[in-house]
PDB file of C-alpha atoms in Angstrom:
ATOM      1  CA  MET A   1     -63.246 -38.458 -40.510  1.00 66.00           C
ATOM      2  CA  THR A   2     -63.729 -42.135 -39.760  1.00 87.00           C
ATOM      3  CA  ASP A   3     -66.597 -41.469 -37.031  1.00 94.00           C
ATOM      4  CA  MET A   4     -69.190 -38.848 -37.748  1.00 96.00           C
ATOM      5  CA  THR A   5     -72.470 -37.620 -36.412  1.00 98.00           C
ATOM      6  CA  PHE A   6     -75.145 -35.752 -38.426  1.00 98.00           C
ATOM      7  CA  VAL A   7     -78.641 -34.526 -38.170  1.00 98.00           C
ATOM      8  CA  HIS A   8     -81.231 -35.686 -40.684  1.00 99.00           C
ATOM      9  CA  LEU A   9     -84.203 -33.364 -41.237  1.00 99.00           C
ATOM     10  CA  SER A  10     -87.110 -33.557 -43.647  1.00 98.00           C
ATOM     11  CA  ASP A  11     -90.434 -31.989 -44.394  1.00 98.00           C
ATOM     12  CA  LEU A  12     -89.861 -28.480 -43.216  1.00 98.00           C
ATOM     13  CA  HIS A  13     -92.808 -27.113 -45.175  1.00 98.00           C
ATOM     14  CA  ILE A  14     -91.552 -23.466 -44.730  1.00 98.00           C
ATOM     15  CA  LEU A  15     -94.145 -20.795 -45.601  1.00 98.00           C
ATOM     16  CA  ALA A  16     -93.672 -17.426 -47.045  1.00 96.00           C
ATOM     17  CA  ASN A  17     -93.959 -15.377 -43.843  1.00 95.00           C
ATOM     18  CA  ASP A  18     -92.726 -16.065 -40.378  1.00 90.00           C
ATOM     19  CA  ASP A  19     -96.346 -15.751 -38.948  1.00 91.00           C
ATOM     20  CA  ASP A  20     -98.022 -18.043 -41.630  1.00 92.00           C
ATOM     21  CA  LEU A  21     -99.685 -21.080 -40.266  1.00 92.00           C
ATOM     22  CA  LEU A  22     -99.821 -24.605 -41.569  1.00 90.00           C
ATOM     23  CA  TYR A  23    -102.590 -26.555 -39.774  1.00 88.00           C
ATOM     24  CA  GLY A  24    -102.544 -23.692 -37.161  1.00 87.00           C
ATOM     25  CA  ARG A  25     -98.774 -23.980 -36.582  1.00 89.00           C
ATOM     26  CA  ARG A  26     -95.623 -21.920 -37.514  1.00 94.00           C
ATOM     27  CA  THR A  27     -93.385 -24.170 -39.381  1.00 96.00           C
ATOM     28  CA  THR A  28     -90.453 -21.741 -38.807  1.00 96.00           C
ATOM     29  CA  ASP A  29     -90.916 -22.180 -35.114  1.00 94.00           C
ATOM     30  CA  LYS A  30     -90.636 -25.950 -35.497  1.00 94.00           C
ATOM     31  CA  LEU A  31     -87.370 -25.618 -37.214  1.00 96.00           C
ATOM     32  CA  ARG A  32     -86.030 -23.223 -34.650  1.00 95.00           C
ATOM     33  CA  GLY A  33     -87.057 -25.561 -31.910  1.00 93.00           C
ATOM     34  CA  ILE A  34     -84.883 -28.166 -33.591  1.00 95.00           C
ATOM     35  CA  VAL A  35     -82.108 -25.825 -33.870  1.00 95.00           C
ATOM     36  CA  GLU A  36     -82.198 -24.935 -30.187  1.00 95.00           C
ATOM     37  CA  HIS A  37     -82.451 -28.771 -29.319  1.00 94.00           C
ATOM     38  CA  VAL A  38     -79.365 -29.566 -31.328  1.00 96.00           C
ATOM     39  CA  ARG A  39     -77.483 -26.610 -29.801  1.00 95.00           C
ATOM     40  CA  ASN A  40     -78.177 -28.172 -26.424  1.00 94.00           C
ATOM     41  CA  MET A  41     -77.095 -31.700 -27.201  1.00 93.00           C
ATOM     42  CA  ASP A  42     -73.616 -32.749 -26.036  1.00 89.00           C
ATOM     43  CA  VAL A  43     -72.597 -33.817 -29.560  1.00 89.00           C
ATOM     44  CA  SER A  44     -71.800 -31.404 -32.471  1.00 92.00           C
ATOM     45  CA  PRO A  45     -73.102 -32.544 -35.991  1.00 97.00           C
ATOM     46  CA  ASP A  46     -70.566 -32.848 -38.793  1.00 98.00           C
ATOM     47  CA  PHE A  47     -73.327 -31.786 -41.230  1.00 98.00           C
ATOM     48  CA  PHE A  48     -77.058 -31.679 -41.712  1.00 99.00           C
ATOM     49  CA  ILE A  49     -79.028 -33.617 -44.256  1.00 99.00           C
ATOM     50  CA  LEU A  50     -82.384 -32.013 -45.460  1.00 99.00           C
ATOM     51  CA  SER A  51     -84.218 -34.444 -47.616  1.00 98.00           C
ATOM     52  CA  GLY A  52     -86.964 -32.477 -49.185  1.00 97.00           C
ATOM     53  CA  ASP A  53     -90.212 -30.648 -48.858  1.00 98.00           C
ATOM     54  CA  LEU A  54     -88.183 -27.640 -47.755  1.00 99.00           C
ATOM     55  CA  VAL A  55     -91.114 -25.374 -48.404  1.00 98.00           C
ATOM     56  CA  ASN A  56     -94.781 -25.960 -48.710  1.00 98.00           C
ATOM     57  CA  ASP A  57     -95.802 -24.688 -52.115  1.00 97.00           C
ATOM     58  CA  GLY A  58     -92.584 -24.127 -54.038  1.00 98.00           C
ATOM     59  CA  LYS A  59     -93.181 -20.397 -54.056  1.00 98.00           C
ATOM     60  CA  GLU A  60     -90.293 -17.867 -54.359  1.00 98.00           C
ATOM     61  CA  ALA A  61     -91.266 -16.126 -51.126  1.00 98.00           C
ATOM     62  CA  GLU A  62     -91.154 -19.399 -49.370  1.00 99.00           C
ATOM     63  CA  TYR A  63     -87.548 -20.072 -50.500  1.00 98.00           C
ATOM     64  CA  ARG A  64     -86.645 -16.616 -49.363  1.00 98.00           C
ATOM     65  CA  MET A  65     -87.968 -17.419 -45.944  1.00 98.00           C
ATOM     66  CA  LEU A  66     -86.228 -20.755 -45.993  1.00 98.00           C
ATOM     67  CA  ASN A  67     -82.941 -19.068 -46.615  1.00 96.00           C
ATOM     68  CA  THR A  68     -83.514 -16.819 -43.614  1.00 96.00           C
ATOM     69  CA  VAL A  69     -84.218 -19.868 -41.312  1.00 95.00           C
ATOM     70  CA  LEU A  70     -81.499 -21.864 -42.881  1.00 96.00           C
ATOM     71  CA  ASP A  71     -79.056 -19.206 -41.664  1.00 96.00           C
ATOM     72  CA  GLU A  72     -79.648 -20.448 -38.149  1.00 95.00           C
ATOM     73  CA  LEU A  73     -78.422 -24.014 -39.269  1.00 96.00           C
ATOM     74  CA  ARG A  74     -75.432 -22.324 -41.036  1.00 96.00           C
ATOM     75  CA  GLU A  75     -74.364 -20.872 -37.655  1.00 96.00           C
ATOM     76  CA  PHE A  76     -73.242 -24.496 -36.766  1.00 97.00           C
ATOM     77  CA  GLY A  77     -70.464 -23.856 -39.347  1.00 97.00           C
ATOM     78  CA  VAL A  78     -70.828 -27.291 -41.068  1.00 98.00           C
ATOM     79  CA  PRO A  79     -72.319 -28.279 -44.463  1.00 98.00           C
ATOM     80  CA  LEU A  80     -76.028 -28.526 -45.378  1.00 98.00           C
ATOM     81  CA  VAL A  81     -76.803 -31.263 -47.765  1.00 99.00           C
ATOM     82  CA  LEU A  82     -80.096 -30.276 -49.476  1.00 99.00           C
ATOM     83  CA  GLY A  83     -82.548 -32.238 -51.415  1.00 99.00           C
ATOM     84  CA  LEU A  84     -85.981 -31.782 -52.823  1.00 99.00           C
ATOM     85  CA  GLY A  85     -89.460 -33.346 -52.385  1.00 98.00           C
ATOM     86  CA  ASN A  86     -92.754 -33.218 -53.986  1.00 98.00           C
ATOM     87  CA  HIS A  87     -93.651 -29.871 -52.390  1.00 98.00           C
ATOM     88  CA  ASP A  88     -90.616 -28.132 -53.843  1.00 98.00           C
ATOM     89  CA  CYS A  89     -89.993 -26.303 -57.148  1.00 98.00           C
ATOM     90  CA  ARG A  90     -86.540 -26.973 -58.619  1.00 98.00           C
ATOM     91  CA  VAL A  91     -86.446 -23.675 -60.497  1.00 98.00           C
ATOM     92  CA  ASN A  92     -87.221 -21.495 -57.495  1.00 98.00           C
ATOM     93  CA  PHE A  93     -84.974 -23.458 -55.271  1.00 98.00           C
ATOM     94  CA  ARG A  94     -82.032 -23.253 -57.784  1.00 98.00           C
ATOM     95  CA  ARG A  95     -82.574 -19.545 -58.264  1.00 97.00           C
ATOM     96  CA  ILE A  96     -83.016 -18.414 -54.633  1.00 97.00           C
ATOM     97  CA  VAL A  97     -81.266 -20.908 -52.486  1.00 97.00           C
ATOM     98  CA  LEU A  98     -78.398 -21.807 -54.818  1.00 97.00           C
ATOM     99  CA  GLY A  99     -78.116 -18.620 -56.672  1.00 95.00           C
ATOM    100  CA  GLU A 100     -78.143 -20.278 -59.993  1.00 94.00           C
ATOM    101  CA  GLU A 101     -79.753 -19.493 -63.344  1.00 92.00           C
ATOM    102  CA  ALA A 102     -82.575 -21.881 -63.871  1.00 88.00           C
ATOM    103  CA  GLU A 103     -85.554 -22.380 -66.229  1.00 89.00           C
ATOM    104  CA  ASP A 104     -86.143 -26.075 -66.631  1.00 93.00           C
ATOM    105  CA  GLU A 105     -88.274 -27.620 -63.825  1.00 95.00           C
ATOM    106  CA  SER A 106     -87.763 -31.116 -65.151  1.00 94.00           C
ATOM    107  CA  GLN A 107     -84.029 -30.789 -64.521  1.00 96.00           C
ATOM    108  CA  ARG A 108     -83.521 -32.981 -61.420  1.00 98.00           C
ATOM    109  CA  TYR A 109     -81.282 -31.984 -58.546  1.00 98.00           C
ATOM    110  CA  TYR A 110     -79.027 -34.802 -57.436  1.00 98.00           C
ATOM    111  CA  HIS A 111     -75.465 -34.634 -56.118  1.00 99.00           C
ATOM    112  CA  SER A 112     -72.799 -36.271 -53.951  1.00 98.00           C
ATOM    113  CA  THR A 113     -70.406 -34.865 -51.387  1.00 98.00           C
ATOM    114  CA  MET A 114     -67.364 -36.743 -49.750  1.00 98.00           C
ATOM    115  CA  PHE A 115     -66.830 -36.316 -46.048  1.00 96.00           C
ATOM    116  CA  GLY A 116     -63.526 -37.822 -45.396  1.00 92.00           C
ATOM    117  CA  GLY A 117     -63.675 -41.371 -47.024  1.00 95.00           C
ATOM    118  CA  ARG A 118     -67.470 -41.460 -46.827  1.00 97.00           C
ATOM    119  CA  ARG A 119     -69.821 -40.412 -49.733  1.00 98.00           C
ATOM    120  CA  VAL A 120     -73.213 -38.842 -49.023  1.00 99.00           C
ATOM    121  CA  ILE A 121     -75.539 -39.027 -52.095  1.00 99.00           C
ATOM    122  CA  MET A 122     -78.661 -36.963 -52.398  1.00 99.00           C
ATOM    123  CA  LEU A 123     -81.288 -38.199 -55.011  1.00 99.00           C
ATOM    124  CA  ASP A 124     -84.212 -36.437 -56.492  1.00 99.00           C
ATOM    125  CA  SER A 125     -87.543 -38.519 -56.601  1.00 98.00           C
ATOM    126  CA  LYS A 126     -89.912 -35.584 -57.339  1.00 98.00           C
ATOM    127  CA  LEU A 127     -92.520 -36.012 -60.042  1.00 96.00           C
ATOM    128  CA  PRO A 128     -94.722 -33.282 -61.389  1.00 92.00           C
ATOM    129  CA  ASP A 129     -98.136 -33.067 -59.735  1.00 91.00           C
ATOM    130  CA  ALA A 130     -97.698 -36.371 -57.946  1.00 95.00           C
ATOM    131  CA  VAL A 131     -97.377 -37.285 -54.256  1.00 95.00           C
ATOM    132  CA  TYR A 132     -95.332 -40.441 -54.991  1.00 97.00           C
ATOM    133  CA  GLY A 133     -91.945 -40.475 -56.411  1.00 97.00           C
ATOM    134  CA  ASP A 134     -89.641 -42.186 -58.907  1.00 98.00           C
ATOM    135  CA  LEU A 135     -86.046 -42.204 -60.081  1.00 98.00           C
ATOM    136  CA  ASP A 136     -85.415 -41.602 -63.832  1.00 98.00           C
ATOM    137  CA  GLY A 137     -83.030 -43.623 -65.913  1.00 98.00           C
ATOM    138  CA  PRO A 138     -80.312 -40.941 -66.163  1.00 98.00           C
ATOM    139  CA  GLN A 139     -80.252 -40.498 -62.512  1.00 99.00           C
ATOM    140  CA  LEU A 140     -80.116 -44.210 -61.838  1.00 99.00           C
ATOM    141  CA  ALA A 141     -77.112 -44.469 -64.275  1.00 98.00           C
ATOM    142  CA  TRP A 142     -75.508 -41.543 -62.529  1.00 99.00           C
ATOM    143  CA  LEU A 143     -75.974 -43.349 -59.103  1.00 99.00           C
ATOM    144  CA  SER A 144     -74.442 -46.452 -60.393  1.00 98.00           C
ATOM    145  CA  GLU A 145     -71.473 -44.628 -61.592  1.00 98.00           C
ATOM    146  CA  GLU A 146     -70.989 -42.760 -58.313  1.00 98.00           C
ATOM    147  CA  LEU A 147     -71.181 -45.979 -56.320  1.00 98.00           C
ATOM    148  CA  ARG A 148     -68.430 -47.460 -58.444  1.00 98.00           C
ATOM    149  CA  LYS A 149     -66.015 -44.647 -57.418  1.00 97.00           C
ATOM    150  CA  PRO A 150     -63.821 -45.268 -54.311  1.00 96.00           C
ATOM    151  CA  ALA A 151     -65.464 -44.486 -50.967  1.00 97.00           C
ATOM    152  CA  PRO A 152     -63.333 -46.472 -48.356  1.00 96.00           C
ATOM    153  CA  LEU A 153     -65.823 -45.785 -45.533  1.00 97.00           C
ATOM    154  CA  GLY A 154     -68.930 -46.476 -47.525  1.00 97.00           C
ATOM    155  CA  ASN A 155     -71.837 -44.460 -48.791  1.00 98.00           C
ATOM    156  CA  LEU A 156     -75.078 -42.900 -47.385  1.00 99.00           C
ATOM    157  CA  ILE A 157     -77.950 -42.252 -49.673  1.00 99.00           C
ATOM    158  CA  ALA A 158     -80.699 -39.620 -48.940  1.00 99.00           C
ATOM    159  CA  ILE A 159     -84.096 -39.432 -51.012  1.00 99.00           C
ATOM    160  CA  HIS A 160     -87.333 -37.796 -50.219  1.00 98.00           C
ATOM    161  CA  HIS A 161     -89.673 -40.741 -50.926  1.00 98.00           C
ATOM    162  CA  PRO A 162     -89.184 -43.977 -48.918  1.00 97.00           C
ATOM    163  CA  PRO A 163     -88.297 -47.037 -51.120  1.00 96.00           C
ATOM    164  CA  VAL A 164     -90.647 -49.185 -48.985  1.00 91.00           C
ATOM    165  CA  PHE A 165     -94.429 -49.025 -48.347  1.00 80.00           C
ATOM    166  CA  SER A 166     -95.888 -47.187 -45.289  1.00 83.00           C
ATOM    167  CA  THR A 167     -97.850 -49.106 -42.769  1.00 79.00           C
ATOM    168  CA  VAL A 168    -100.300 -46.193 -42.633  1.00 76.00           C
ATOM    169  CA  GLU A 169    -102.893 -47.063 -45.252  1.00 78.00           C
ATOM    170  CA  PRO A 170    -103.677 -43.694 -46.768  1.00 72.00           C
ATOM    171  CA  LEU A 171     -99.892 -43.270 -47.325  1.00 76.00           C
ATOM    172  CA  SER A 172     -99.208 -46.801 -48.705  1.00 78.00           C
ATOM    173  CA  HIS A 173     -98.814 -45.622 -52.224  1.00 82.00           C
ATOM    174  CA  HIS A 174     -96.931 -42.410 -51.483  1.00 86.00           C
ATOM    175  CA  CYS A 175     -93.628 -44.112 -51.591  1.00 94.00           C
ATOM    176  CA  LEU A 176     -90.923 -44.482 -54.348  1.00 96.00           C
ATOM    177  CA  HIS A 177     -92.656 -46.278 -57.279  1.00 96.00           C
ATOM    178  CA  ASN A 178     -89.616 -47.997 -58.780  1.00 97.00           C
ATOM    179  CA  PRO A 179     -87.840 -49.309 -55.670  1.00 97.00           C
ATOM    180  CA  ASP A 180     -86.566 -52.390 -57.595  1.00 98.00           C
ATOM    181  CA  GLU A 181     -84.437 -50.204 -59.827  1.00 98.00           C
ATOM    182  CA  LEU A 182     -83.002 -48.469 -56.880  1.00 98.00           C
ATOM    183  CA  ALA A 183     -82.226 -51.891 -55.327  1.00 98.00           C
ATOM    184  CA  ASN A 184     -80.489 -52.978 -58.433  1.00 98.00           C
ATOM    185  CA  ALA A 185     -78.335 -49.774 -58.604  1.00 98.00           C
ATOM    186  CA  ILE A 186     -77.082 -50.234 -54.957  1.00 98.00           C
ATOM    187  CA  ALA A 187     -76.678 -54.038 -55.070  1.00 97.00           C
ATOM    188  CA  GLY A 188     -73.130 -55.108 -54.140  1.00 96.00           C
ATOM    189  CA  HIS A 189     -72.080 -51.648 -52.939  1.00 97.00           C
ATOM    190  CA  HIS A 190     -71.336 -50.595 -49.320  1.00 97.00           C
ATOM    191  CA  VAL A 191     -74.423 -48.475 -48.472  1.00 98.00           C
ATOM    192  CA  HIS A 192     -74.792 -47.759 -44.740  1.00 98.00           C
ATOM    193  CA  ALA A 193     -78.404 -46.670 -45.046  1.00 98.00           C
ATOM    194  CA  LEU A 194     -81.049 -45.061 -47.217  1.00 98.00           C
ATOM    195  CA  LEU A 195     -82.407 -41.908 -45.503  1.00 99.00           C
ATOM    196  CA  SER A 196     -85.822 -40.511 -46.468  1.00 98.00           C
ATOM    197  CA  GLY A 197     -88.768 -38.470 -45.208  1.00 97.00           C
ATOM    198  CA  HIS A 198     -92.211 -37.718 -46.791  1.00 94.00           C
ATOM    199  CA  ILE A 199     -94.394 -39.826 -44.465  1.00 88.00           C
ATOM    200  CA  HIS A 200     -93.696 -37.623 -41.430  1.00 87.00           C
ATOM    201  CA  TYR A 201     -92.896 -40.425 -38.997  1.00 83.00           C
ATOM    202  CA  SER A 202     -90.092 -42.665 -38.239  1.00 86.00           C
ATOM    203  CA  HIS A 203     -90.067 -45.958 -40.089  1.00 91.00           C
ATOM    204  CA  VAL A 204     -87.288 -48.454 -40.237  1.00 95.00           C
ATOM    205  CA  THR A 205     -87.034 -51.542 -42.500  1.00 94.00           C
ATOM    206  CA  PRO A 206     -84.428 -53.611 -44.403  1.00 96.00           C
ATOM    207  CA  PHE A 207     -83.925 -52.850 -47.969  1.00 96.00           C
ATOM    208  CA  GLN A 208     -81.460 -54.517 -50.431  1.00 94.00           C
ATOM    209  CA  ASP A 209     -78.716 -55.540 -48.029  1.00 93.00           C
ATOM    210  CA  THR A 210     -79.030 -52.101 -46.230  1.00 98.00           C
ATOM    211  CA  ILE A 211     -81.580 -50.364 -44.162  1.00 98.00           C
ATOM    212  CA  SER A 212     -84.189 -47.782 -45.002  1.00 98.00           C
ATOM    213  CA  ILE A 213     -84.696 -45.131 -42.388  1.00 98.00           C
ATOM    214  CA  THR A 214     -87.348 -42.554 -42.561  1.00 97.00           C
ATOM    215  CA  THR A 215     -87.144 -39.570 -40.290  1.00 97.00           C
ATOM    216  CA  PRO A 216     -90.016 -37.910 -38.394  1.00 96.00           C
ATOM    217  CA  ALA A 217     -90.921 -34.478 -39.965  1.00 95.00           C
ATOM    218  CA  THR A 218     -89.942 -31.057 -38.937  1.00 96.00           C
ATOM    219  CA  ALA A 219     -93.292 -29.376 -39.547  1.00 94.00           C
ATOM    220  CA  TYR A 220     -95.619 -31.870 -37.904  1.00 89.00           C
ATOM    221  CA  ILE A 221     -95.722 -35.564 -37.006  1.00 82.00           C
ATOM    222  CA  LEU A 222     -98.061 -38.310 -38.260  1.00 75.00           C
ATOM    223  CA  ASP A 223     -99.002 -40.966 -35.788  1.00 68.00           C
ATOM    224  CA  PRO A 224     -97.992 -44.464 -37.153  1.00 65.00           C
ATOM    225  CA  GLY A 225    -100.315 -45.957 -34.585  1.00 61.00           C
ATOM    226  CA  SER A 226    -103.335 -44.698 -36.593  1.00 66.00           C
ATOM    227  CA  GLN A 227    -103.026 -47.061 -39.698  1.00 70.00           C
ATOM    228  CA  GLN A 228    -106.389 -46.720 -41.306  1.00 69.00           C
ATOM    229  CA  LYS A 229    -106.498 -42.855 -41.357  1.00 73.00           C
ATOM    230  CA  THR A 230    -103.857 -40.165 -40.914  1.00 69.00           C
ATOM    231  CA  ARG A 231    -103.734 -38.485 -37.523  1.00 70.00           C
ATOM    232  CA  GLN A 232    -101.532 -35.499 -36.991  1.00 69.00           C
ATOM    233  CA  ARG A 233     -99.646 -34.682 -33.855  1.00 71.00           C
ATOM    234  CA  ASP A 234     -98.533 -31.093 -33.061  1.00 81.00           C
ATOM    235  CA  GLY A 235     -94.760 -31.666 -32.729  1.00 85.00           C
ATOM    236  CA  TRP A 236     -91.467 -31.951 -34.573  1.00 91.00           C
ATOM    237  CA  GLY A 237     -88.773 -34.513 -35.155  1.00 95.00           C
ATOM    238  CA  PHE A 238     -85.427 -35.324 -36.575  1.00 97.00           C
ATOM    239  CA  THR A 239     -82.984 -38.090 -36.551  1.00 98.00           C
ATOM    240  CA  LEU A 240     -79.527 -37.944 -34.958  1.00 98.00           C
ATOM    241  CA  VAL A 241     -77.307 -40.433 -36.825  1.00 98.00           C
ATOM    242  CA  SER A 242     -73.878 -41.581 -35.689  1.00 97.00           C
ATOM    243  CA  LEU A 243     -71.268 -43.669 -37.565  1.00 97.00           C
ATOM    244  CA  ARG A 244     -68.853 -45.172 -35.122  1.00 95.00           C
ATOM    245  CA  GLY A 245     -66.341 -47.958 -36.016  1.00 91.00           C
ATOM    246  CA  GLY A 246     -68.249 -48.508 -39.227  1.00 90.00           C
ATOM    247  CA  GLN A 247     -71.554 -49.139 -37.347  1.00 95.00           C
ATOM    248  CA  LEU A 248     -74.463 -46.829 -37.970  1.00 97.00           C
ATOM    249  CA  TYR A 249     -76.725 -45.763 -35.116  1.00 97.00           C
ATOM    250  CA  ALA A 250     -79.954 -43.800 -35.977  1.00 98.00           C
ATOM    251  CA  ASN A 251     -81.808 -42.176 -33.032  1.00 96.00           C
ATOM    252  CA  PRO A 252     -85.103 -40.629 -33.901  1.00 96.00           C
ATOM    253  CA  ILE A 253     -86.006 -37.724 -31.749  1.00 94.00           C
ATOM    254  CA  SER A 254     -89.649 -36.376 -31.521  1.00 89.00           C
ATOM    255  CA  MET A 255     -91.478 -33.987 -29.474  1.00 84.00           C
ATOM    256  CA  TYR A 256     -95.231 -34.646 -29.579  1.00 70.00           C
ATOM    257  CA  GLY A 257     -98.252 -32.559 -28.807  1.00 60.00           C
ATOM    258  CA  GLN A 258    -101.989 -33.173 -29.053  1.00 52.00           C
ATOM    259  CA  PRO A 259    -103.401 -35.455 -31.821  1.00 50.00           C
ATOM    260  CA  VAL A 260    -105.363 -33.738 -34.612  1.00 51.00           C
ATOM    261  CA  GLN A 261    -107.533 -35.616 -37.133  1.00 49.00           C
ATOM    262  CA  VAL A 262    -106.760 -34.656 -40.809  1.00 49.00           C
TER     263      VAL A 262
END
């Protein structure tokens, strides 16, 4: 699998019931709108990356609803690479989505998957009761070890919190709080991109010899043109990412509605 295409989703904020509303909107409908859009594209994804805030409050009922709507993504017949964000609950996610025994909320959920000769790494930057994120020492050591393993076609890294500051002032400290440690871990390795979410809009900037790409959110979009206060837009978004001949192409796709002050 030298060339590949995948869909990067983040910030689904799924609620417990199909008709529950977040800021007056059904988040399940937003995900279904994306599913329909992807079905109608003339490219077929090799996998999906979902980089956290899968649900809104970490409740068991929300993960049961998440499982229901993820079935629509599973119909594509390709892997789902799942990660967690600050709105998620590790224990409930492990029990309901993964079907694992779980008791320890502090046990971070990070993993890697090989797609042909390319490695996709999912990190866990969630901190208890915090909107910002960090990567702990054991996880950084694991990441360094993973990157030392052979991956002839390079690596992709996904993480919920962007490793760079947001240009929207109220979100400026919502990022990863130890980006230098992440930069040290990936230095000297072939990393195509760092893929993140959390800030609900598309944001691209260089980071440690690679590029940080933040995807627009599934549940609702924040307007990066409103830099002194957050302004919602009723819409949804995702990023269509292709790797062709070793070159990465990231295409953010957003559908916007009316602005809403929050």
